[in-house]
Short mmCIF file of C-alpha atoms in Angstrom, two decimals:
data_model
loop_
_atom_site.label_atom_id
_atom_site.label_comp_id
_atom_site.label_asym_id
_atom_site.label_seq_id
_atom_site.Cartn_x
_atom_site.Cartn_y
_atom_site.Cartn_z
CA MET D 406 -33.68 4.40 -26.43
CA THR D 407 -31.67 5.79 -23.75
CA ALA D 408 -31.42 9.73 -23.01
CA ASP D 409 -28.09 11.38 -23.64
CA THR D 410 -26.94 12.81 -20.27
CA SER D 411 -23.73 13.91 -21.11
CA ILE D 412 -22.92 17.59 -20.10
CA SER D 413 -20.38 20.13 -21.10
CA ASN D 414 -18.25 22.11 -18.53
CA HIS D 415 -15.69 24.93 -19.44
CA ILE D 416 -12.87 25.99 -17.34
CA GLU D 417 -10.00 28.35 -17.39
CA LEU D 418 -6.78 27.76 -15.70
CA GLU D 419 -5.36 30.73 -14.39
CA PRO D 420 -2.44 32.09 -14.74
CA ASP D 421 -2.35 31.56 -18.69
CA ASN D 422 1.16 30.33 -18.62
CA ALA D 423 2.31 28.54 -21.70
CA ALA D 424 5.56 26.51 -20.11
CA ARG D 425 2.92 25.22 -17.23
CA LEU D 426 0.37 24.48 -19.79
CA ALA D 427 2.65 22.23 -21.93
CA ASN D 428 3.35 20.51 -18.71
CA LEU D 429 -0.18 19.77 -17.61
CA CYS D 430 -1.15 18.21 -21.07
CA GLY D 431 2.09 16.46 -21.87
CA ARG D 432 3.47 15.51 -24.98
CA LEU D 433 0.98 15.56 -27.86
CA ASP D 434 -1.69 15.88 -24.87
CA GLU D 435 -0.56 12.46 -23.51
CA HIS D 436 -1.80 13.49 -20.30
CA LEU D 437 -4.92 14.60 -21.45
CA ARG D 438 -5.68 11.28 -23.26
CA GLN D 439 -4.87 9.64 -20.02
CA ILE D 440 -7.31 11.63 -18.28
CA GLU D 441 -9.90 10.96 -20.77
CA ASN D 442 -9.29 7.14 -20.78
CA HIS D 443 -9.61 6.83 -17.04
CA LEU D 444 -12.49 9.28 -16.49
CA GLY D 445 -14.54 8.31 -19.60
CA VAL D 446 -14.80 12.16 -20.46
CA LYS D 447 -13.78 14.18 -23.65
CA ILE D 448 -11.23 17.10 -23.53
CA THR D 449 -10.49 19.95 -25.90
CA HIS D 450 -8.42 22.90 -24.88
CA ARG D 451 -7.24 25.93 -26.63
CA GLY D 452 -5.04 27.92 -24.64
CA ASN D 453 -5.74 27.87 -21.06
CA SER D 454 -9.49 27.54 -21.76
CA PHE D 455 -10.64 23.44 -21.66
CA LYS D 456 -13.81 21.98 -22.79
CA ILE D 457 -14.99 18.86 -20.82
CA THR D 458 -17.84 16.78 -22.14
CA GLY D 459 -19.26 13.37 -20.56
CA ASP D 460 -21.23 12.24 -17.48
CA GLU D 461 -21.94 15.33 -15.00
CA ALA D 462 -20.03 13.42 -12.04
CA ALA D 463 -16.99 12.54 -14.41
CA VAL D 464 -17.17 15.83 -15.84
CA ASN D 465 -16.63 17.75 -12.04
CA ALA D 466 -14.27 15.12 -11.10
CA THR D 467 -11.78 16.00 -14.45
CA SER D 468 -12.46 19.81 -13.94
CA SER D 469 -11.39 19.13 -10.40
CA ALA D 470 -8.23 17.16 -11.31
CA LEU D 471 -7.34 19.48 -14.03
CA SER D 472 -7.25 22.52 -11.39
CA HIS D 473 -5.39 20.31 -8.98
CA LEU D 474 -2.54 18.93 -11.67
CA TYR D 475 -2.02 22.76 -12.61
CA SER D 476 -1.66 23.96 -9.44
CA GLU D 477 0.92 21.42 -9.19
CA THR D 478 2.87 22.63 -12.07
CA ALA D 479 3.39 26.03 -10.06
CA THR D 480 6.15 24.25 -7.90
CA GLY D 481 8.18 23.56 -11.04
CA GLU D 482 7.54 19.70 -10.79
CA THR D 483 7.51 18.15 -14.19
CA LEU D 484 4.32 16.02 -14.44
CA ASN D 485 4.57 12.24 -15.99
CA PRO D 486 2.13 9.63 -16.92
CA ASN D 487 2.76 8.33 -13.30
CA ALA D 488 2.06 11.48 -11.52
CA ILE D 489 -1.46 11.59 -13.59
CA HIS D 490 -1.97 8.16 -12.45
CA LEU D 491 -1.35 9.00 -8.81
CA ALA D 492 -3.86 12.05 -9.04
CA LEU D 493 -6.35 10.11 -11.24
CA GLY D 494 -6.51 7.40 -8.06
CA GLU D 495 -7.52 10.38 -5.67
CA THR D 496 -10.07 11.60 -8.19
CA SER D 497 -11.44 7.95 -8.58
CA GLN D 498 -11.94 7.76 -4.98
CA ALA D 499 -13.87 11.09 -4.98
CA LEU D 500 -16.19 9.79 -8.12
CA SER D 501 -17.01 6.53 -6.14
CA GLY D 502 -19.33 8.44 -3.99
CA ASP D 503 -17.31 8.49 -0.81
CA ALA D 504 -18.44 11.82 0.97
CA ASP D 505 -14.97 11.85 2.76
CA THR D 506 -12.50 11.68 -0.27
CA THR D 507 -12.51 15.09 -1.20
CA ALA D 508 -8.70 16.66 -2.10
CA GLU D 509 -9.32 19.15 1.04
CA THR D 510 -9.62 16.25 3.45
CA THR D 511 -7.00 13.74 2.25
CA ASN D 512 -4.39 16.73 1.77
CA SER D 513 -5.13 17.67 5.30
CA VAL D 514 -3.18 14.78 6.73
CA PHE D 515 0.58 15.73 6.26
CA ILE D 516 3.48 13.84 7.90
CA ARG D 517 6.37 16.06 8.11
CA THR D 518 9.95 14.54 8.10
CA PRO D 519 13.11 16.43 8.08
CA LYS D 520 13.86 15.68 4.07
CA SER D 521 10.13 15.96 2.93
CA SER D 522 6.44 16.11 3.88
CA VAL D 523 4.82 12.89 2.96
CA LYS D 524 1.02 13.04 1.78
CA PRO D 525 -1.84 10.41 1.78
CA ARG D 526 -2.63 9.54 -1.42
CA SER D 527 -6.24 7.83 -0.93
CA PRO D 528 -8.73 7.95 1.84
CA HIS D 529 -7.76 4.72 3.48
CA GLN D 530 -4.13 6.04 3.42
CA ARG D 531 -5.32 9.00 5.40
CA GLU D 532 -7.36 7.13 7.65
CA TYR D 533 -4.43 4.80 8.44
CA VAL D 534 -2.30 7.54 9.25
CA GLU D 535 -4.99 9.07 11.53
CA SER D 536 -5.15 5.70 13.02
CA ILE D 537 -1.62 5.39 13.84
CA ARG D 538 -1.49 8.65 15.37
CA ARG D 539 -4.55 7.57 17.91
CA HIS D 540 -3.77 4.17 18.55
CA ASP D 541 -1.14 2.14 20.24
CA ILE D 542 -1.34 -0.72 18.07
CA ASN D 543 -2.35 -0.74 14.44
CA PHE D 544 -2.54 -3.01 11.59
CA GLY D 545 -2.32 -2.19 7.95
CA ILE D 546 -3.42 -5.08 5.56
CA GLY D 547 -3.15 -4.96 1.82
CA PRO D 548 -1.74 -5.60 -1.30
CA ALA D 549 2.02 -4.50 -2.40
CA GLY D 550 2.37 -0.89 -3.08
CA THR D 551 -0.31 0.56 -1.04
CA GLY D 552 2.04 2.81 1.22
CA LYS D 553 1.45 0.55 4.20
CA THR D 554 5.08 0.47 4.99
CA TYR D 555 6.22 3.87 3.35
CA LEU D 556 3.55 5.64 5.36
CA ALA D 557 4.39 3.88 8.61
CA VAL D 558 8.15 4.92 8.61
CA ALA D 559 7.22 8.31 7.66
CA CYS D 560 4.98 8.36 10.98
CA ALA D 561 7.65 7.02 12.92
CA VAL D 562 10.29 9.46 11.80
CA GLU D 563 7.78 12.27 12.69
CA ALA D 564 7.32 10.79 16.18
CA LEU D 565 11.22 10.70 16.68
CA VAL D 566 12.00 14.19 15.34
CA SER D 567 9.07 15.47 17.47
CA GLU D 568 10.78 13.71 20.43
CA ARG D 569 7.06 12.01 21.24
CA VAL D 570 9.09 8.57 21.05
CA ASN D 571 13.09 7.85 22.08
CA ARG D 572 13.72 5.37 19.14
CA LEU D 573 12.68 3.49 16.12
CA LEU D 574 12.55 -0.21 15.63
CA LEU D 575 11.98 -1.80 12.14
CA VAL D 576 11.50 -5.55 12.04
CA ARG D 577 10.89 -8.23 9.44
CA PRO D 578 10.55 -11.72 9.66
CA ALA D 579 13.37 -13.72 8.32
CA VAL D 580 11.40 -15.99 5.91
CA GLU D 581 12.64 -17.20 2.62
CA ALA D 582 10.23 -16.02 0.12
CA GLY D 583 11.24 -18.89 -2.37
CA GLU D 584 14.91 -18.68 -2.04
CA LYS D 585 17.32 -20.04 0.30
CA LEU D 586 19.05 -17.92 3.10
CA GLY D 587 21.77 -20.46 3.29
CA PHE D 588 23.72 -19.78 -0.13
CA LEU D 589 24.14 -16.10 0.95
CA PRO D 590 27.31 -14.98 2.17
CA GLY D 591 27.97 -13.75 5.64
CA ASP D 592 26.74 -14.12 9.02
CA LEU D 593 23.24 -13.84 9.75
CA ALA D 594 23.14 -10.08 10.24
CA GLN D 595 24.40 -10.11 6.77
CA LYS D 596 22.14 -12.63 5.28
CA ILE D 597 19.27 -10.84 6.81
CA ASP D 598 19.98 -7.13 5.48
CA PRO D 599 18.75 -7.60 2.13
CA TYR D 600 15.49 -8.47 3.33
CA LEU D 601 15.58 -5.03 5.24
CA ARG D 602 16.48 -3.05 2.42
CA PRO D 603 13.08 -1.60 1.83
CA LEU D 604 12.85 -0.22 5.23
CA TYR D 605 16.42 1.31 5.06
CA ASP D 606 15.55 3.06 1.49
CA ALA D 607 12.40 4.76 3.17
CA LEU D 608 14.63 5.97 6.09
CA TYR D 609 17.28 7.30 3.77
CA GLU D 610 14.51 9.55 2.05
CA MET D 611 13.23 11.00 4.92
CA LEU D 612 16.30 11.52 7.10
CA GLY D 613 19.33 11.58 4.94
CA PHE D 614 21.95 9.01 4.68
CA GLU D 615 24.29 10.24 6.69
CA ARG D 616 21.61 10.85 9.73
CA VAL D 617 20.55 7.55 9.43
CA GLY D 618 23.89 6.08 9.71
CA ARG D 619 24.57 8.17 13.14
CA LEU D 620 21.25 7.33 14.67
CA ILE D 621 22.08 3.68 13.76
CA GLU D 622 25.32 3.54 15.39
CA LYS D 623 23.61 5.19 18.62
CA SER D 624 21.03 2.64 18.51
CA VAL D 625 18.17 5.34 18.23
CA ILE D 626 17.28 3.37 14.85
CA GLU D 627 17.44 -0.71 15.03
CA VAL D 628 16.47 -2.66 11.81
CA ALA D 629 16.37 -6.20 12.71
CA PRO D 630 14.92 -9.47 12.37
CA LEU D 631 12.08 -10.42 14.19
CA ALA D 632 13.55 -13.19 16.52
CA TYR D 633 15.85 -10.23 17.98
CA MET D 634 12.70 -9.15 19.81
CA ARG D 635 12.10 -12.27 21.82
CA GLY D 636 12.25 -11.31 25.44
CA ARG D 637 12.47 -7.59 25.12
CA THR D 638 10.14 -4.90 26.48
CA LEU D 639 9.84 -1.52 24.35
CA ASN D 640 9.15 1.42 26.11
CA ASN D 641 8.82 5.02 24.35
CA SER D 642 9.31 3.47 21.05
CA PHE D 643 7.67 3.32 17.49
CA ILE D 644 8.08 -0.12 16.41
CA ILE D 645 7.22 -1.20 12.91
CA LEU D 646 6.47 -5.17 11.98
CA ASP D 647 6.88 -5.38 8.00
CA GLU D 648 5.82 -8.54 6.19
CA SER D 649 4.05 -9.87 9.11
CA GLN D 650 2.02 -12.42 6.92
CA ASN D 651 5.21 -14.44 7.47
CA THR D 652 5.01 -14.43 10.97
CA THR D 653 3.76 -17.56 12.65
CA THR D 654 0.75 -17.35 15.46
CA ALA D 655 3.70 -17.84 18.28
CA GLN D 656 5.73 -15.18 16.73
CA MET D 657 3.20 -12.45 16.31
CA LYS D 658 1.77 -13.22 20.09
CA MET D 659 5.67 -13.01 20.98
CA PHE D 660 5.84 -9.52 19.23
CA LEU D 661 2.60 -7.78 20.38
CA THR D 662 3.53 -8.73 23.76
CA ARG D 663 6.79 -7.02 23.65
CA ILE D 664 5.37 -3.25 23.71
CA GLY D 665 5.71 -1.39 26.36
CA PHE D 666 4.52 2.05 27.98
CA GLY D 667 4.59 5.06 25.69
CA SER D 668 4.89 2.89 22.49
CA THR D 669 3.32 2.71 19.06
CA ALA D 670 3.56 -0.40 16.87
CA VAL D 671 2.47 -0.69 13.41
CA ILE D 672 1.90 -4.19 11.80
CA THR D 673 1.96 -4.54 8.20
CA GLY D 674 1.27 -7.17 5.86
CA ASP D 675 -0.09 -8.82 2.73
CA ALA D 676 -2.18 -11.90 3.11
CA THR D 677 -2.06 -12.66 -0.36
CA GLN D 678 1.93 -13.31 -0.25
CA ILE D 679 2.48 -15.70 2.69
CA ASP D 680 5.86 -17.43 2.40
CA LEU D 681 5.33 -19.80 5.24
CA PRO D 682 5.74 -23.25 4.79
CA LYS D 683 2.65 -25.27 4.08
CA GLY D 684 0.34 -25.78 6.57
CA GLU D 685 1.86 -23.15 8.71
CA ARG D 686 -1.20 -20.37 9.70
CA SER D 687 -0.11 -16.96 9.26
CA GLY D 688 -0.04 -14.85 12.54
CA LEU D 689 -1.48 -11.72 10.70
CA ILE D 690 -4.46 -13.54 9.52
CA GLN D 691 -5.00 -15.06 13.06
CA ALA D 692 -4.63 -11.81 14.86
CA ALA D 693 -7.00 -9.85 12.45
CA GLN D 694 -9.72 -12.35 13.68
CA ILE D 695 -8.75 -12.63 17.36
CA LEU D 696 -7.93 -8.72 18.21
CA LYS D 697 -10.39 -6.97 15.69
CA ASP D 698 -12.89 -6.35 18.68
CA ILE D 699 -10.44 -4.78 21.29
CA ASP D 700 -10.36 -1.05 21.89
CA GLY D 701 -6.90 0.67 21.39
CA ILE D 702 -6.22 -1.75 18.22
CA SER D 703 -6.92 -0.41 14.69
CA PHE D 704 -7.23 -2.33 11.45
CA SER D 705 -6.76 -0.41 8.44
CA HIS D 706 -7.29 -2.40 5.06
CA PHE D 707 -6.11 -1.35 1.44
CA ASN D 708 -7.45 -2.90 -1.93
CA SER D 709 -5.71 -1.96 -5.46
CA LYS D 710 -7.06 1.46 -5.92
CA ASP D 711 -4.69 2.61 -3.11
CA VAL D 712 -1.76 1.47 -5.19
CA VAL D 713 0.76 4.18 -5.51
CA ARG D 714 3.45 2.46 -7.69
CA HIS D 715 3.57 2.27 -11.51
CA ARG D 716 0.15 2.43 -13.04
CA LEU D 717 0.33 -1.02 -14.08
CA VAL D 718 1.28 -2.43 -10.33
CA GLN D 719 -2.72 -1.82 -9.79
CA LYS D 720 -4.03 -3.53 -12.84
CA ILE D 721 -1.64 -6.47 -11.98
CA VAL D 722 -2.91 -6.73 -8.50
CA GLU D 723 -6.46 -6.60 -9.77
CA ALA D 724 -5.79 -9.32 -12.39
CA TYR D 725 -4.64 -11.64 -10.02
CA ASP D 726 -7.22 -10.87 -7.58
CA GLN D 727 -9.45 -11.87 -10.41
CA HIS D 728 -7.74 -14.94 -11.24
CA ASP D 729 -7.66 -16.08 -7.32
CA LEU D 730 -11.55 -15.50 -7.60
CA LYS D 731 -12.11 -17.57 -10.38
CA SER D 732 -10.09 -20.25 -9.03
CA VAL D 733 -11.99 -20.37 -5.66
CA THR D 734 -15.28 -20.42 -7.29
CA SER D 735 -14.16 -23.27 -9.68
CA LEU D 736 -12.66 -25.56 -6.86
CA PRO D 737 -16.31 -27.14 -5.99
CA HIS D 738 -16.86 -28.27 -9.75
CA GLN D 739 -13.18 -29.52 -9.93
CA ASP D 740 -13.71 -31.35 -6.53
CA SER D 741 -17.01 -32.78 -7.67
CA ARG D 742 -15.00 -34.07 -10.81
CA SER D 743 -12.29 -35.61 -9.00
CA ASP D 744 -14.97 -37.26 -6.64
CA SER D 745 -16.78 -38.67 -9.35
CA SER D 746 -13.62 -39.73 -11.15
CA ARG D 747 -12.41 -41.34 -8.09
CA LYS D 748 -15.71 -43.20 -7.40
CA SER D 749 -15.70 -44.31 -11.17
CA ASN D 750 -12.25 -45.73 -10.65
CA THR D 751 -13.09 -47.22 -7.19
CA GLU D 752 -16.14 -49.03 -9.14
CA GLU D 753 -13.66 -50.15 -11.98
CA SER D 754 -11.42 -51.79 -9.60
CA ARG D 755 -14.13 -53.59 -7.50
CA ASN D 756 -15.58 -55.15 -10.87
CA ASP D 757 -12.29 -56.12 -11.88
CA ARG D 758 -11.75 -57.96 -8.75
CA GLU D 759 -14.96 -59.61 -9.21
CA ASN D 760 -14.62 -60.47 -12.55
#
């Protein structure tokens, strides 16, 4: 019989403010139930006094999460299930045992832009930002929603505003992701523009619509398809290549050799979402193999725990990962059956000919 290792911890959240406590707990305590389900604890409360019961590590993590979330309510921000999900993501990283995942170390890296301060939400995101600040060439590789592009744009805006670089270049390969570009109206630039929209959106959020428009007019900010980079040398620039899993090996080499003096480059991509024609090798995957041991080039890898979108996105990424893993492990068995079937069919054909 296993001994019960549950403990209880009592905390009081100060100041005792009814509106802030209601914000923290959510409607019908839905935020507390969300925390309970995520961390495997039991939470009861009366006023600003909370009792947390469960495994010691989970209890300590829950206490920290409640204190952190209550401090967030002081700014007047209305908490919702998505905000709770993001905070719990940070807590889960700390609970995993990584010694460098405390809120203090994660919060120590802020990216300051004119419209807002951007904060990494996980240790992998923090390490990514620190790598961008230290290295000239940086790769961010991982699934959708992990903040690769958003954080890179934030670092680029920060570098531009602080005058560490003179211009920003945001680049994407013009690859058809299951659709055909030809049916779209307009010239090439107009056809490509929707594919660059996520980069525009991030810029608008950090600099404002009018300021981005002025900087684009002055060519201080350039958003362009990858093909436009050929033959150029980019000095004193911050260059982001987004969706790089859709570059060919030749395109990736071309892009990396555009980088000049005083420039920083960030290459982001998701190796599980390659839209290249069948048989074409991804430049991102090859670059990760060829360049991994070169000093001055950093590689940051993200996983489903770094997802900062809707809380269901993390579960979707994990479900697809599990499905892909099962598909890979079942392939040899399927191949052996196919081989046996082919062998049987060949023998039957031979027997038919002999008969």
